Structure formats: structure tokens, C-alpha cells
Short mmCIF file of C-alpha atoms in Angstrom, two decimals:
data_model
loop_
_atom_site.label_atom_id
_atom_site.label_comp_id
_atom_site.label_asym_id
_atom_site.label_seq_id
_atom_site.Cartn_x
_atom_site.Cartn_y
_atom_site.Cartn_z
CA UNK A 1 91.31 24.59 75.60
CA UNK A 2 94.97 25.46 76.40
CA UNK A 3 98.07 24.34 74.66
CA UNK A 4 98.63 19.89 74.98
CA UNK A 5 101.37 19.70 77.63
CA UNK A 6 104.69 18.01 75.79
CA UNK A 7 104.91 15.73 78.94
CA UNK A 8 101.17 14.35 78.06
CA UNK A 9 100.19 11.23 75.56
CA UNK A 10 100.15 12.57 72.04
CA UNK A 11 97.22 10.48 72.41
CA UNK A 12 93.04 11.83 71.24
CA UNK A 13 91.50 12.92 74.90
CA UNK A 14 88.70 12.15 76.41
CA UNK A 15 85.63 14.88 75.81
CA UNK A 16 82.54 14.82 77.63
CA UNK A 17 80.42 17.19 74.12
CA UNK A 18 80.19 15.58 71.07
CA UNK A 19 80.64 18.20 68.13
CA UNK A 20 78.77 18.10 64.84
CA UNK A 21 81.58 20.01 63.22
CA UNK A 22 84.02 17.32 64.20
CA UNK A 23 82.32 13.78 64.42
CA UNK A 24 83.95 11.06 63.00
CA UNK A 25 83.40 7.05 63.56
CA UNK A 26 82.52 4.18 62.74
CA UNK A 27 79.06 3.87 60.75
CA UNK A 28 77.36 1.73 63.52
CA UNK A 29 77.31 5.14 65.53
CA UNK A 30 75.04 6.76 63.14
CA UNK A 31 72.47 3.13 62.53
CA UNK A 32 72.55 3.05 66.40
CA UNK A 33 71.86 7.43 67.20
CA UNK A 34 70.87 8.45 64.15
CA UNK A 35 70.00 12.05 63.15
CA UNK A 36 66.02 12.80 64.36
CA UNK A 37 63.84 13.62 61.67
CA UNK A 38 60.55 15.55 63.62
CA UNK A 39 63.37 17.51 65.21
CA UNK A 40 62.45 21.10 62.40
CA UNK A 41 64.44 23.37 63.03
CA UNK A 42 66.38 22.88 65.13
CA UNK A 43 70.68 24.28 64.89
CA UNK A 44 70.46 25.25 68.90
CA UNK A 45 70.27 22.07 70.35
CA UNK A 46 71.30 18.83 67.76
CA UNK A 47 74.61 18.64 69.26
CA UNK A 48 73.35 18.16 73.01
CA UNK A 49 71.20 15.85 71.19
CA UNK A 50 73.26 13.36 69.54
CA UNK A 51 76.18 13.61 72.30
CA UNK A 52 73.61 12.32 75.21
CA UNK A 53 71.78 9.58 73.19
CA UNK A 54 75.14 8.89 71.67
CA UNK A 55 76.07 8.50 76.17
CA UNK A 56 72.62 6.48 76.69
CA UNK A 57 74.27 3.73 73.70
CA UNK A 58 77.86 3.50 75.72
CA UNK A 59 79.17 5.69 73.07
CA UNK A 60 82.71 8.25 74.84
CA UNK A 61 83.32 10.90 72.63
CA UNK A 62 87.39 11.73 71.91
CA UNK A 63 89.44 15.01 70.24
CA UNK A 64 93.08 15.20 69.23
CA UNK A 65 95.38 16.70 72.12
CA UNK A 66 95.46 19.35 70.34
CA UNK A 67 93.98 21.60 67.91
CA UNK A 68 93.46 20.80 64.02
CA UNK A 69 90.70 22.71 62.28
CA UNK A 70 88.44 25.82 63.32
CA UNK A 71 85.23 27.65 62.31
CA UNK A 72 85.13 30.65 60.89
CA UNK A 73 82.92 33.46 61.64
CA UNK A 74 81.35 36.47 60.90
CA UNK A 75 83.64 39.00 62.48
CA UNK A 76 85.48 41.27 60.59
CA UNK A 77 86.82 41.51 57.11
CA UNK A 78 84.45 37.97 57.26
CA UNK A 79 81.54 39.85 57.66
CA UNK A 80 80.41 40.29 54.49
CA UNK A 81 81.15 37.25 52.83
CA UNK A 82 79.60 35.11 55.55
CA UNK A 83 76.37 37.45 55.91
CA UNK A 84 75.66 36.56 51.71
CA UNK A 85 75.24 33.01 52.42
CA UNK A 86 71.54 31.68 52.74
CA UNK A 87 71.18 30.04 56.33
CA UNK A 88 68.54 27.20 57.31
CA UNK A 89 66.39 30.08 59.42
CA UNK A 90 65.97 31.95 56.00
CA UNK A 91 62.27 30.59 55.92
CA UNK A 92 61.78 29.44 59.18
CA UNK A 93 58.18 31.58 58.89
CA UNK A 94 57.65 28.73 56.48
CA UNK A 95 57.62 26.51 59.71
CA UNK A 96 55.85 28.56 62.29
CA UNK A 97 56.26 27.05 65.81
CA UNK A 98 58.18 24.33 64.40
CA UNK A 99 61.01 25.45 66.20
CA UNK A 100 59.71 25.38 69.70
CA UNK A 101 57.98 21.57 69.06
CA UNK A 102 60.76 20.13 68.24
CA UNK A 103 62.90 21.91 70.89
CA UNK A 104 60.10 20.33 73.61
CA UNK A 105 60.20 16.67 71.70
CA UNK A 106 64.83 17.88 72.27
CA UNK A 107 64.25 18.32 75.34
CA UNK A 108 61.82 14.99 76.32
CA UNK A 109 63.70 12.83 74.57
CA UNK A 110 66.78 13.41 76.82
CA UNK A 111 65.67 14.25 79.13
CA UNK A 112 66.05 18.57 79.86
CA UNK A 113 63.63 20.33 81.50
CA UNK A 114 61.09 17.94 83.41
CA UNK A 115 59.41 20.46 85.80
CA UNK A 116 58.15 22.45 82.20
CA UNK A 117 58.52 19.50 79.39
CA UNK A 118 55.32 17.30 80.15
CA UNK A 119 54.95 13.86 77.88
CA UNK A 120 51.50 14.63 76.54
CA UNK A 121 53.43 18.05 75.70
CA UNK A 122 55.98 16.70 72.96
CA UNK A 123 55.07 13.95 69.96
CA UNK A 124 55.89 10.73 70.61
CA UNK A 125 56.22 9.22 67.53
CA UNK A 126 59.51 6.95 66.97
CA UNK A 127 60.78 7.62 69.89
CA UNK A 128 62.39 4.74 70.28
CA UNK A 129 64.72 5.36 67.10
CA UNK A 130 65.24 8.03 68.05
CA UNK A 131 65.56 8.03 71.43
CA UNK A 132 68.14 6.78 74.92
CA UNK A 133 70.03 3.96 75.34
CA UNK A 134 70.25 1.61 77.71
CA UNK A 135 73.71 1.91 79.06
CA UNK A 136 73.56 4.92 80.58
CA UNK A 137 71.16 7.70 82.13
CA UNK A 138 71.02 11.87 80.88
CA UNK A 139 70.10 12.18 84.22
CA UNK A 140 74.30 10.59 85.43
CA UNK A 141 75.82 13.02 81.75
CA UNK A 142 74.61 15.73 83.82
CA UNK A 143 75.02 15.31 87.68
CA UNK A 144 79.11 14.43 87.29
CA UNK A 145 79.68 17.14 84.48
CA UNK A 146 77.90 19.73 86.84
CA UNK A 147 74.90 20.44 84.85
CA UNK A 148 71.45 21.54 86.71
CA UNK A 149 68.68 21.15 84.14
CA UNK A 150 65.36 22.56 86.08
CA UNK A 151 67.76 25.28 87.45
CA UNK A 152 69.00 25.39 83.76
CA UNK A 153 72.66 26.41 85.49
CA UNK A 154 75.93 24.80 84.42
CA UNK A 155 79.14 25.10 86.77
CA UNK A 156 81.74 27.76 84.99
CA UNK A 157 85.24 26.16 83.94
CA UNK A 158 84.70 22.95 82.48
CA UNK A 159 87.03 23.41 80.36
CA UNK A 160 90.17 23.64 83.50
CA UNK A 161 88.82 19.67 84.06
CA UNK A 162 87.81 18.80 80.55
CA UNK A 163 90.81 17.70 78.56
CA UNK A 164 94.25 16.00 79.99
CA UNK A 165 92.76 15.69 83.72
CA UNK A 166 89.15 13.76 82.98
CA UNK A 167 91.53 11.92 80.77
CA UNK A 168 93.47 10.66 82.65
CA UNK A 169 90.92 10.24 86.20
CA UNK A 170 88.26 8.13 83.34
CA UNK A 171 90.15 6.07 81.31
CA UNK A 172 90.88 4.56 84.94
CA UNK A 173 88.04 3.06 84.59
CA UNK A 174 87.80 1.42 80.80
CA UNK A 175 85.29 -1.68 80.43
CA UNK A 176 87.74 -5.08 80.11
CA UNK A 177 86.04 -5.63 76.80
CA UNK A 178 87.12 -1.72 76.20
CA UNK A 179 83.66 -0.67 74.86
CA UNK A 180 83.65 3.08 76.83
CA UNK A 181 84.30 3.85 80.26
CA UNK A 182 82.09 2.34 83.04
CA UNK A 183 80.93 5.53 83.86
CA UNK A 184 78.82 3.21 87.49
CA UNK A 185 81.93 3.73 88.26
CA UNK A 186 82.49 6.60 88.48
CA UNK A 187 81.13 9.15 91.94
CA UNK A 188 83.40 11.98 90.76
CA UNK A 189 81.49 15.18 90.07
CA UNK A 190 82.03 18.18 88.42
CA UNK A 191 82.50 21.45 90.81
CA UNK A 192 84.13 24.95 89.60
CA UNK A 193 86.62 24.77 91.75
CA UNK A 194 86.38 28.99 91.75
CA UNK A 195 82.84 28.79 94.02
CA UNK A 196 82.36 29.92 97.27
CA UNK A 197 82.36 26.20 99.31
CA UNK A 198 83.93 24.52 96.86
CA UNK A 199 87.14 22.57 96.02
#
């Protein structure tokens, strides 16, 4: 994130990722992309699950062109206060193994680690309800934003592209009915500009 440009239009900016702590939408989003009740003990993964599933249903995500809120982490003077706050994993021993099974399901649904997460290794219950849409594919998302799910790597410095550059480039492909970006017309693939051999 950088400072907003004084020349840029003050409009919400297209973003690739969904944020649980700052999410507003019409009600049909949560109807089409509900929280998966079969993912107990998932914390790291909730946002990518909802984000990828939303992307496949054709939803686009936007953020204000400047920061309007922040998250206070447990640092400095706040550490002692924050350490007293109960966390959802405080009783994780009561759910031993649930996080591993949930992560296998999450990765299976959004099609990450396909060489490691075999279909028979995860729970497919209500997969249609908590699964993917048909407008776009997870593979489109990963390819466009420089994410290799098998090697578990991502191109560095994506933040330099996200915001004004992404918004300007991708908004040209807004569907005529204004129902989202037509990602089938986007041939762009993010590559870290600082990597050797990239432009």
C-alpha cells in the first residue's frame, strides 16, 4: 500500500484479495459464497478460501483508495492486554487433527496443492454448497497474480501492481452489463519486476 495519488480518481480500487476484517457486500455474496461450516479450526486460510470461491462466482473485490481502518496487533504497550484476550485456538486440544483435515478440504476445494491433496483425502460433504462457482477458475487467479500452488511460491512485490496499476489495467475489461471484470480477456501475468529475467 502506498500513498494515494493526488491525480488518481477517488474511487474504490480493484483488489485481488478478500479481507475478513473489512468486508461489505450485498447479501447475495454470503448466500453464494457462505463460510464453510466443515472447516473447523481454520484461521490461516479463511480469507483465501472465501476470496478464491468468490472470484470463481464472478465477484470482484474493491478497497478504498486510502486506508480507513487498521488492525492493532499485540506490540509494545498493547502486548499485556492482548495476551489476556481468549483466542479460538485456546482449546484446540479438544479438536486434535481437525485443523489438518480442514486444511486438506480447503486446499482441495480451491484446487491448491493438487499433487499433495488427493480427492480421496478430504471430506466432500456439501461440496456443491461450499465449493467453486463457474464464472472463473482458481487457476486463472493463481496464474494472473503470480502464485504457484504446487511449488508454494508467489512472485514478490505484488503490492506494487495492486491498487492503481491493476485497477487501471483490469477496469478496461469491465463487462458491458457491469457485472464484474471479464477475466477471460486478461492476458496479463504478474511477474516480479525485480526478478532476474523479467520485465
